Short mmCIF file of C-alpha atoms in Angstrom, two decimals:
data_model
loop_
_atom_site.label_atom_id
_atom_site.label_comp_id
_atom_site.label_asym_id
_atom_site.label_seq_id
_atom_site.Cartn_x
_atom_site.Cartn_y
_atom_site.Cartn_z
CA SER K 25 87.37 9.54 36.25
CA ALA K 26 85.95 6.09 38.68
CA CYS K 27 81.99 6.83 38.86
CA LEU K 28 82.61 7.78 35.12
CA VAL K 29 84.40 4.76 33.51
CA GLY K 30 82.27 2.36 36.71
CA SER K 31 79.08 3.56 34.42
CA GLU K 32 80.26 2.91 30.96
CA MET K 33 81.47 -0.61 32.23
CA CYS K 34 77.14 -0.52 33.36
CA ILE K 35 76.42 -0.01 29.97
CA ARG K 36 78.71 -2.39 28.41
CA ASP K 37 78.13 -5.35 30.44
CA ARG K 38 74.29 -4.83 30.53
CA SER K 39 74.12 -4.66 26.67
CA VAL K 40 76.78 -7.53 26.11
CA PHE K 41 73.86 -9.48 28.62
CA GLN K 42 71.47 -8.87 26.22
CA GLY K 43 73.84 -11.07 23.72
CA GLU K 44 76.08 -8.14 22.46
CA GLN K 45 79.82 -7.67 22.61
CA GLY K 46 81.29 -4.78 23.49
CA ASN K 47 84.19 -2.89 24.49
CA LEU K 48 85.98 -0.26 26.52
CA GLU K 49 88.75 1.45 26.60
CA TYR K 50 89.88 3.24 29.75
CA GLU K 51 92.41 4.93 32.12
CA ILE K 52 93.45 2.87 35.79
CA VAL K 53 96.48 3.84 38.36
CA THR K 54 98.11 0.97 39.51
CA LEU K 55 99.11 -0.17 43.10
CA LYS K 56 102.82 2.10 42.07
CA GLY K 57 100.15 4.86 40.94
CA ASN K 58 101.04 4.60 37.34
CA LYS K 59 98.08 5.70 35.17
CA ARG K 60 97.04 2.47 32.72
CA TRP K 61 95.32 2.66 29.31
CA MET K 62 93.32 -0.50 29.05
CA LYS K 63 90.59 -2.05 26.68
CA THR K 64 88.14 -5.16 27.76
CA ASN K 65 87.14 -7.14 24.85
CA ALA K 66 83.46 -8.72 26.32
CA VAL K 67 81.43 -11.36 24.82
CA PRO K 68 78.44 -13.44 26.51
CA LEU K 69 78.79 -16.57 27.56
CA ARG K 70 75.72 -18.93 27.09
CA ASP K 71 74.23 -22.38 28.88
CA SER K 72 73.26 -25.43 26.82
CA GLU K 73 70.01 -23.82 27.07
CA ASN K 74 71.29 -20.31 25.47
CA ARG K 75 70.38 -18.49 28.53
CA ILE K 76 73.54 -16.28 28.61
CA ILE K 77 75.02 -16.79 32.56
CA SER K 78 77.54 -14.32 32.43
CA LEU K 79 80.34 -12.56 30.13
CA MET K 80 84.48 -13.41 28.58
CA SER K 81 86.76 -10.41 29.14
CA ILE K 82 89.83 -9.82 27.72
CA THR K 83 91.82 -7.03 28.30
CA HIS K 84 94.79 -5.40 26.51
CA ASP K 85 97.77 -2.84 27.11
CA ILE K 86 96.87 -0.62 25.23
CA THR K 87 99.19 2.35 27.00
CA GLU K 88 102.18 2.18 24.12
CA THR K 89 99.56 2.45 21.09
CA ARG K 90 96.90 5.24 22.74
CA HIS K 91 100.98 7.06 22.82
CA ILE K 92 101.23 6.68 19.81
CA SER K 93 97.93 7.73 18.54
CA GLN K 94 98.23 10.56 20.32
CA GLN K 95 101.89 12.01 18.74
CA LEU K 96 100.40 11.89 15.56
CA GLU K 97 97.09 13.41 16.40
CA THR K 98 99.25 15.51 17.52
CA HIS K 99 101.20 15.79 14.52
CA ARG K 100 98.65 16.09 12.42
CA ASN K 101 96.74 19.05 13.79
CA LYS K 102 100.25 20.35 13.32
CA LEU K 103 100.86 19.69 10.21
CA GLN K 104 96.28 20.84 9.21
CA THR K 105 97.65 23.93 11.64
CA ILE K 106 100.40 24.10 8.83
CA ILE K 107 98.67 23.58 5.88
CA GLU K 108 96.15 25.94 6.49
CA SER K 109 97.61 29.34 7.31
CA GLU K 110 100.23 28.64 4.53
CA PRO K 111 100.24 31.71 2.87
CA GLU K 112 100.72 29.83 -1.11
CA CYS K 113 98.45 27.13 -2.20
CA VAL K 114 98.17 23.46 -1.34
CA LYS K 115 97.11 20.40 -2.98
CA LEU K 116 96.23 16.45 -3.27
CA GLN K 117 95.06 15.71 -6.71
CA ASP K 118 94.51 11.98 -8.01
CA ALA K 119 96.28 11.00 -11.01
CA PHE K 120 93.25 11.92 -13.05
CA GLY K 121 93.38 16.01 -11.37
CA THR K 122 91.07 15.40 -8.68
CA ILE K 123 91.54 17.77 -6.08
CA ILE K 124 91.16 15.71 -3.09
CA GLU K 125 92.56 18.75 -0.66
CA MET K 126 92.62 22.29 -0.55
CA ASN K 127 94.49 25.06 2.07
CA PRO K 128 92.07 28.20 2.09
CA ALA K 129 94.82 29.95 0.43
CA GLY K 130 94.07 27.85 -2.74
CA LEU K 131 90.27 28.24 -2.19
CA SER K 132 91.05 32.09 -2.54
CA LEU K 133 92.93 32.02 -5.45
CA LEU K 134 90.41 30.10 -7.60
CA ASN K 135 87.41 32.83 -5.53
CA ALA K 136 86.13 29.89 -3.50
CA LYS K 137 84.14 30.59 -0.37
CA ARG K 138 83.92 26.22 -0.40
CA GLN K 139 86.26 23.26 0.05
CA GLU K 140 83.02 22.07 -2.22
CA ASP K 141 83.12 24.55 -4.35
CA VAL K 142 86.69 22.86 -5.43
CA ILE K 143 86.50 19.39 -4.07
CA GLY K 144 86.23 16.62 -6.31
CA LYS K 145 86.18 18.84 -9.22
CA THR K 146 89.36 18.24 -10.86
CA ILE K 147 91.98 21.02 -11.91
CA TYR K 148 91.79 20.92 -15.70
CA GLU K 149 87.75 22.90 -14.82
CA PHE K 150 89.73 26.06 -14.47
CA MET K 151 92.74 25.10 -15.93
CA THR K 152 92.89 27.50 -19.72
CA PRO K 153 92.80 24.56 -22.53
CA GLU K 154 96.55 25.34 -23.83
CA TYR K 155 98.01 24.73 -20.98
CA LYS K 156 95.96 21.12 -20.13
CA ALA K 157 97.64 18.34 -21.98
CA GLN K 158 100.92 19.94 -20.44
CA TYR K 159 100.37 19.15 -17.05
CA GLN K 160 98.83 16.56 -17.53
CA THR K 161 102.98 15.12 -18.61
CA LEU K 162 103.84 16.94 -16.08
CA THR K 163 101.28 14.82 -13.10
CA ASP K 164 101.99 11.23 -15.43
CA ASP K 165 105.01 12.07 -14.81
CA VAL K 166 105.00 12.41 -10.34
CA PHE K 167 102.59 9.86 -10.70
CA LYS K 168 106.23 7.36 -12.01
CA GLY K 169 107.32 9.25 -8.89
CA GLY K 170 109.18 12.54 -10.66
CA CYS K 171 109.03 15.74 -9.95
CA GLY K 172 108.24 19.08 -11.89
CA SER K 173 106.96 22.46 -12.57
CA MET K 174 105.11 24.42 -14.07
CA GLU K 175 103.39 27.76 -14.92
CA PHE K 176 99.97 28.08 -16.39
CA GLU K 177 96.64 30.33 -15.99
CA VAL K 178 93.56 28.75 -14.67
CA VAL K 179 89.89 31.12 -14.42
CA SER K 180 88.94 31.52 -11.62
CA LEU K 181 84.91 30.84 -9.78
CA ASN K 182 84.28 34.24 -10.31
CA GLY K 183 85.90 34.34 -14.42
CA ARG K 184 89.37 36.50 -13.73
CA ARG K 185 91.87 34.90 -15.38
CA ARG K 186 95.74 34.87 -12.94
CA TRP K 187 99.02 32.78 -13.09
CA LEU K 188 100.36 30.70 -11.02
CA GLU K 189 103.02 28.66 -11.03
CA THR K 190 103.38 25.15 -9.36
CA HIS K 191 105.97 22.75 -8.29
CA ALA K 192 104.85 19.79 -7.63
CA ALA K 193 105.60 16.25 -6.12
CA PRO K 194 104.52 12.60 -5.09
CA LEU K 195 102.91 11.34 -2.37
CA VAL K 196 104.48 8.63 -0.49
CA ASP K 197 102.13 5.74 1.30
CA ASN K 198 103.28 3.26 3.51
CA THR K 199 103.48 0.63 0.80
CA GLY K 200 105.81 2.97 -0.98
CA ASN K 201 103.68 3.40 -4.43
CA VAL K 202 102.65 7.02 -4.95
CA SER K 203 98.49 8.19 -3.38
CA ALA K 204 99.15 11.43 -4.57
CA LEU K 205 100.41 14.42 -6.67
CA LEU K 206 101.44 17.38 -3.22
CA ALA K 207 101.15 20.71 -5.24
CA ILE K 208 102.08 24.19 -3.62
CA THR K 209 101.34 26.74 -5.88
CA ARG K 210 101.51 30.41 -5.83
CA ASP K 211 100.12 33.13 -7.61
CA ILE K 212 102.80 34.92 -10.24
CA ASP K 213 100.42 37.33 -12.26
CA GLU K 214 102.15 40.30 -11.20
CA ARG K 215 105.12 38.97 -12.25
CA LYS K 216 104.04 37.77 -15.95
CA ASN K 217 102.47 40.77 -15.41
CA ASN K 218 105.42 43.04 -15.06
CA GLU K 219 107.07 41.07 -17.62
CA ALA K 220 104.39 41.71 -20.82
CA ARG K 221 104.67 45.38 -19.31
CA LEU K 222 108.81 44.36 -19.87
CA TYR K 223 108.66 42.74 -22.62
CA GLN K 224 106.08 46.05 -24.55
CA GLN K 225 108.27 48.74 -23.05
CA GLN K 226 111.54 46.57 -25.23
CA THR K 227 109.62 46.02 -28.32
CA GLU K 228 109.09 49.98 -28.45
CA LEU K 229 112.35 51.00 -27.63
CA ALA K 230 113.51 48.90 -30.03
CA ARG K 231 111.29 50.38 -32.56
CA VAL K 232 112.51 53.84 -31.89
CA CYS K 233 116.46 53.19 -31.60
CA ARG K 234 115.33 51.25 -36.00
CA LEU K 235 113.45 54.50 -36.75
CA SER K 236 116.74 56.24 -35.04
CA THR K 237 118.90 54.15 -37.94
CA MET K 238 116.97 54.75 -40.60
CA GLY K 239 117.24 58.16 -39.64
CA GLU K 240 120.69 57.95 -39.64
CA MET K 241 121.24 56.15 -42.49
CA ALA K 242 118.62 58.48 -44.43
CA SER K 243 121.23 61.40 -43.72
CA SER K 244 124.54 58.74 -44.56
CA LEU K 245 122.71 58.41 -47.45
CA ALA K 246 122.27 62.04 -48.60
CA HIS K 247 126.03 62.66 -47.60
CA GLU K 248 126.94 59.59 -50.09
CA LEU K 249 125.19 59.99 -52.57
CA ASN K 250 125.80 64.09 -52.63
CA GLN K 251 129.83 62.18 -54.09
CA PRO K 252 128.71 61.00 -56.71
CA LEU K 253 125.64 62.84 -58.47
CA CYS K 254 127.59 65.94 -57.60
CA ALA K 255 130.25 64.79 -59.92
CA ILE K 256 127.97 63.12 -62.71
CA SER K 257 126.37 66.34 -62.85
CA SER K 258 129.79 68.06 -63.48
CA TYR K 259 130.53 65.77 -66.01
CA ALA K 260 127.43 65.77 -67.92
CA GLU K 261 127.87 69.39 -67.65
CA SER K 262 131.97 69.48 -68.94
CA ALA K 263 130.26 66.65 -71.83
CA HIS K 264 128.08 69.30 -72.89
CA LEU K 265 130.35 71.76 -73.29
CA LEU K 266 132.48 70.02 -75.41
CA GLY K 267 130.21 68.48 -77.76
CA SER K 268 129.27 72.26 -78.34
CA SER K 269 132.42 73.23 -78.77
CA SER K 270 133.46 74.00 -82.35
CA VAL K 271 137.34 75.58 -81.19
CA SER K 272 138.95 71.65 -80.73
CA SER K 273 138.72 69.02 -83.01
CA ALA K 274 136.71 67.33 -83.81
CA SER K 275 138.77 63.50 -82.96
CA SER K 276 139.87 65.88 -79.69
CA ASN K 277 137.22 66.48 -78.62
CA SER K 278 135.72 62.47 -79.35
CA VAL K 279 138.50 61.04 -77.18
CA GLU K 280 137.53 63.49 -74.46
CA LEU K 281 134.02 62.69 -74.36
CA GLU K 282 134.27 59.23 -74.17
CA GLU K 283 136.38 60.46 -71.27
CA LEU K 284 133.95 61.96 -69.12
CA LEU K 285 131.03 59.11 -69.94
CA GLU K 286 133.24 57.11 -68.55
CA LYS K 287 133.23 58.42 -65.85
CA ILE K 288 129.66 59.76 -65.35
CA VAL K 289 129.24 55.53 -65.38
CA ASP K 290 131.42 54.97 -62.68
CA GLN K 291 130.13 57.23 -60.37
CA SER K 292 126.66 56.22 -61.82
CA LEU K 293 127.19 52.32 -60.54
CA ARG K 294 129.52 53.84 -57.08
CA ALA K 295 126.22 55.45 -56.75
CA THR K 296 123.73 52.72 -57.28
CA GLN K 297 126.78 50.49 -54.94
CA ILE K 298 125.29 52.78 -52.12
CA ILE K 299 122.05 52.69 -52.08
CA GLN K 300 122.78 48.17 -52.30
CA ASN K 301 125.09 49.19 -48.79
CA ILE K 302 122.12 50.91 -47.03
CA ARG K 303 119.32 48.53 -48.48
CA ASP K 304 121.93 46.14 -46.55
CA LEU K 305 121.59 47.47 -43.40
CA SER K 306 118.80 48.46 -43.08
CA LEU K 307 117.56 44.89 -43.54
CA ILE K 308 119.96 44.03 -40.60
CA HIS K 309 118.52 46.45 -38.48
CA ILE K 310 115.27 45.86 -38.63
#
């Protein structure tokens, strides 16, 4: 390790004596046996005739800085591993819908084989037209600091339509500004298909129920109308017999005939009202 550092330092010194600036990061072991990381910046020194006669270097202890950098790199790698192994789509996009980053699960949803098939394109290129305005509103809200979710359909690279549900939140940088939209998106195609089938089944069931209700109403109509129609028939027959009878007086026949005709009218009105009630009930159930 010491030989390697020495070799790198020799190369740096050689470049400095050729007129360039140089820097080097390396690890040392102190007299107490502690390891420290150092960074040396070197520049050439020239004489009055502009000849390089020596170099000047400034060395800093960067142990803590390097430790922090290593921790950040470790966290970044862990986060990247989590995102890449996440079974649901994780994506970053800008305010215009341009996709900045997307994990393998997201690529799979769009039937993309490579990052290049998606990165740099807008989400609107995959989204069906009827949802674009709503998604733009969601994006605007997120870049104002809000959160939101919505369901929409996309058309993947192989032409398949698929239902997705996305939950979006702002990604804030160290200055407090929203730098991107972070979205977690899941495939809800099966759920939407099940909902569509359930709706179709409910519609069919409602139609069957209406037909059954109409059958019951038809039976009720026949039963209810049978009574006034039988009465009308009986009264009409009696009126006919009364009119052809020669035994009773003319005045008596006239009174009885008038009463029978009134009963026929009453029963006709009753039949009409029954039909109207059945019609009103039908309109309620249709």
